[in-house]
Coordinates of C-alpha atoms in Angstrom, one line a residue:
X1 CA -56.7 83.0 74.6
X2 CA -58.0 85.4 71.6
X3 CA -55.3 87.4 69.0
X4 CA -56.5 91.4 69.9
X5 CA -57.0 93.7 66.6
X6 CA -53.8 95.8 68.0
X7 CA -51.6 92.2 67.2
X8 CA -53.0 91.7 63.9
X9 CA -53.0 95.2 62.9
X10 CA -49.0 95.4 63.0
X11 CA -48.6 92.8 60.7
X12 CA -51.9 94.0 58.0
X13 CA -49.0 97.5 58.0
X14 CA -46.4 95.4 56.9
X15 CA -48.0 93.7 54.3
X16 CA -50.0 97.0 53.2
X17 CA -46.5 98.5 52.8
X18 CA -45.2 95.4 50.5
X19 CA -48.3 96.1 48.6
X20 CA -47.7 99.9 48.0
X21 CA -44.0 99.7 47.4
X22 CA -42.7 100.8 50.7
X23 CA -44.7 104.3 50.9
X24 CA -47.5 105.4 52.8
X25 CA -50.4 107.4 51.8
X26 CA -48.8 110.7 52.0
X27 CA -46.0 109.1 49.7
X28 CA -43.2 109.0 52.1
X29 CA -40.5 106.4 51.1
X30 CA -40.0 103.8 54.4
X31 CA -41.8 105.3 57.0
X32 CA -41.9 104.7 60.5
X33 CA -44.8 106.3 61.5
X34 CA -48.3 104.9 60.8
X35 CA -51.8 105.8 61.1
X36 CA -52.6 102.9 63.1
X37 CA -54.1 103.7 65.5
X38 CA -53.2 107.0 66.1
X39 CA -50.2 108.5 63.7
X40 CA -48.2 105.5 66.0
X41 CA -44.1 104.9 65.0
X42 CA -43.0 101.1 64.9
X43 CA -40.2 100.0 63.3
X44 CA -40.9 96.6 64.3
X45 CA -43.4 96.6 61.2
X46 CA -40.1 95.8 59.2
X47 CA -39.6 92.9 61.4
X48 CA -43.2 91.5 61.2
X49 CA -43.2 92.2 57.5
X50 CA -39.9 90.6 57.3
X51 CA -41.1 87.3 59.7
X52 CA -44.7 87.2 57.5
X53 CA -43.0 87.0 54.0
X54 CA -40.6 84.2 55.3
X55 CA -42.9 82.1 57.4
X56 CA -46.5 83.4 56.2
X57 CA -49.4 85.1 58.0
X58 CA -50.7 83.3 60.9
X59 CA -50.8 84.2 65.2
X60 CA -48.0 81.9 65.5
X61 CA -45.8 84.1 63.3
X62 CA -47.2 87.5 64.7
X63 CA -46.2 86.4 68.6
X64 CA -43.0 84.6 68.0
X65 CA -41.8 87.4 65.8
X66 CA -42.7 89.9 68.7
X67 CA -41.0 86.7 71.6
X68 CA -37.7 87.4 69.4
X69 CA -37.7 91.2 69.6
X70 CA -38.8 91.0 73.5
X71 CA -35.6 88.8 74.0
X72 CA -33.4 91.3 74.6
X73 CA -34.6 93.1 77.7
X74 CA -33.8 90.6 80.4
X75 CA -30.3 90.6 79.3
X76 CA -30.0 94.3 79.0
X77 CA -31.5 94.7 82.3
X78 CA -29.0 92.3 83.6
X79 CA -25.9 93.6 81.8
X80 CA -27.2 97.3 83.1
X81 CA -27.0 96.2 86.5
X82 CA -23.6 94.0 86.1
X83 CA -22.0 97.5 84.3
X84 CA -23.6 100.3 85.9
X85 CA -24.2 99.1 90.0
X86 CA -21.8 96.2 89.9
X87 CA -24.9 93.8 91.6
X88 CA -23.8 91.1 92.7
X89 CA -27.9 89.8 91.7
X90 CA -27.4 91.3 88.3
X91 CA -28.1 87.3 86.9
X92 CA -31.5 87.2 88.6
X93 CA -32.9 90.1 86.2
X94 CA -34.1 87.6 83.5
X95 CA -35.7 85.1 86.1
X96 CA -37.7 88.5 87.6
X97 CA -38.7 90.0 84.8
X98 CA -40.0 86.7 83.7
X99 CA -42.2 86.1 86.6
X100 CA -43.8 89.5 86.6
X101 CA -47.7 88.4 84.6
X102 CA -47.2 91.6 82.7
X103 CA -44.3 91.3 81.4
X104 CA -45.4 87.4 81.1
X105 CA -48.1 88.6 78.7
X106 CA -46.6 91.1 76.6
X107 CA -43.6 89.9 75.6
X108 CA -45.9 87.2 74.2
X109 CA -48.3 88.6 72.2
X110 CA -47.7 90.9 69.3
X111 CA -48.0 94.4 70.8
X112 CA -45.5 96.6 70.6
X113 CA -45.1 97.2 74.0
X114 CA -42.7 94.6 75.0
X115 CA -40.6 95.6 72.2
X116 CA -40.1 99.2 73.0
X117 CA -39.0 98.5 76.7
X118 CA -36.5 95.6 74.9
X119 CA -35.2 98.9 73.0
X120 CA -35.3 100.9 76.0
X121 CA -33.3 98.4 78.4
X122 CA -30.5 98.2 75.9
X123 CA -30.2 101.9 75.4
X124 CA -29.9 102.0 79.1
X125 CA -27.4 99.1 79.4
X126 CA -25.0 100.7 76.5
X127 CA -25.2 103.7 78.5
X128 CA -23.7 102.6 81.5
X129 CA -21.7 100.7 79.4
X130 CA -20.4 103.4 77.9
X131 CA -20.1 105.6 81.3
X132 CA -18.0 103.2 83.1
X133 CA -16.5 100.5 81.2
X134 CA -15.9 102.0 77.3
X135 CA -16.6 105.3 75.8
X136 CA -16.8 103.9 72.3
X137 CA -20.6 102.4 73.2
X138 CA -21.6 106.0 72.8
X139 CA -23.0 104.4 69.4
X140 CA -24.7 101.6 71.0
X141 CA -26.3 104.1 73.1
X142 CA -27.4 106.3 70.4
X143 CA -28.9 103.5 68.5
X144 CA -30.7 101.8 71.1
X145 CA -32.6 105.4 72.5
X146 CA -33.5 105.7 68.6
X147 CA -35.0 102.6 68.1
X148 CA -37.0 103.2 71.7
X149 CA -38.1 106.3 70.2
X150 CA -39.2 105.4 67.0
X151 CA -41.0 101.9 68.6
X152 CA -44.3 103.6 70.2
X153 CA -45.9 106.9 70.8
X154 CA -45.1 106.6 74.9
X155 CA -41.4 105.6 74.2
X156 CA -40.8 109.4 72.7
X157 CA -41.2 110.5 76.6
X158 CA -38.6 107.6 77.8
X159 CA -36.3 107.9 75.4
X160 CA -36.1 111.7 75.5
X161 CA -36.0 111.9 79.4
X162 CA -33.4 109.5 79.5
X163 CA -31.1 111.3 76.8
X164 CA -31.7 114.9 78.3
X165 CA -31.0 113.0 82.2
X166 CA -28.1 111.5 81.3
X167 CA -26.3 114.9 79.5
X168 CA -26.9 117.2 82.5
X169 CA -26.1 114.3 84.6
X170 CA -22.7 113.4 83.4
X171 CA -21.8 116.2 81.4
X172 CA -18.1 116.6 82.7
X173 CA -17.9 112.8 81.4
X174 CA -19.3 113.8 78.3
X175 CA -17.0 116.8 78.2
X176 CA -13.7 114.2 78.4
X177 CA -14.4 111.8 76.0
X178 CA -15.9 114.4 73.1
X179 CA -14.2 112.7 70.7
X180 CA -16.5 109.2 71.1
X181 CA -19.3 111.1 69.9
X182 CA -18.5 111.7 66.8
X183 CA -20.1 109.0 64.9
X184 CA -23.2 108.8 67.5
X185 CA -23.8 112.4 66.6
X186 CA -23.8 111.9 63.4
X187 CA -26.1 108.9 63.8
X188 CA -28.2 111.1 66.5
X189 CA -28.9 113.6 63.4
X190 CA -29.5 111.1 60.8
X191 CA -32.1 109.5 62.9
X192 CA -34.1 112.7 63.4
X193 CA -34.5 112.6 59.4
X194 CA -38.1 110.4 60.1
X195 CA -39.2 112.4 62.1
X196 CA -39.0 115.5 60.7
X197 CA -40.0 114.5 57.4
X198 CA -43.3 113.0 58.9
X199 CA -43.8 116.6 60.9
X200 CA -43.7 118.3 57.4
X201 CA -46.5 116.2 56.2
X202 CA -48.8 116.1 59.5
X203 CA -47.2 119.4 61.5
X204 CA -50.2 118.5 64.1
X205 CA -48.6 115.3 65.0

């Protein structure tokens, strides 16, 4: 019914950052984080700056840009419970997460709320994946939970419970397959880099 400031503002970052050659006012290169509203990470910026530049600036864009990065989660959510409970319902997950209003109405507007559970149902699908069908999707896994974490403020709590869980939880698993976490470690330390170079311009963050 009305476009929110919140859904405009994630596409005015993306263009300010076109506009001031990729860095933000404390001159970091690419950031993630953004003072809007509140020292908030998003990478889907990159995605809305990426949609806006191709199709212009306009509601449409903003939501269907935010429909495509929601589009994930019902898939991940079903391929979890296919992988990780063997449900014999697991192809029902898109048609109820659909019906739920919330979900309804956040996966189609351009918050970044939808987005960050999209992340977060993937990084909990590759895990399972990875626990009891492949160990190689220890990458998958890696990648996903860094995405949820660097998608919203309130995804740092999900995507840090659910790594911590799922080490103490299966850590004789962990302990066999040592070498499939090579790579996803290295990964796993390369994506801290944001993060700590954003603490060592606002340490009060």
């Amino acid at each position: 019914i009305s476009f929110d400031g919140d859904e405009a503002g994630i596409v005015v970052l993306g263009r300010a950052l076109l506009d001031n050659g990729f860095r933000d006012g404390y001159g970091i290169w690419f950031p993630i984080f953004f003072a809007y509203p509140n020292w908030n990470p998003d990478v889907g910026v990159y995605v809305h700056l990426l949609a806006s530049s191709m199709f212009g600036v306009s509601v449409t864009v903003a939501r269907v840009t935010a429909v495509a990065l929601s589009v994930p989660a019902p898939f991940a959510i079903a391929a979890a419970l296919k992988w990780g409970f063997n449900a014999r319902g697991w192809w029902l997950a898109p048609y109820v997460l659909s019906a739920l209003p919330i979900w309804f109405h956040l996966s189609r507007s351009a918050y970044d709320s939808a987005t960050w559970v999209a992340f977060f149902a993937c990084a909990v699908a590759a895990y399972y994946r990875y626990r009891y069908r492949d160990p190689a999707w220890a990458l998958q896994f890696v990648g996903a939970s860094l995405l949820t974490f660097y998608s919203n403020a309130v995804a740092h709590l999900f995507a840090v419970l659910l790594i911590g869980a799922v080490f103490v939880i299966d850590w004789r698993y962990h302990r066999e397959h040592w070498r499939a976490w090579r790579v996803p470690a290295g990964l796993g330390t390369i994506g801290l880099l944001p993060l700590l170079t954003f603490l060592t311009k606002n340490p009060e963050y």
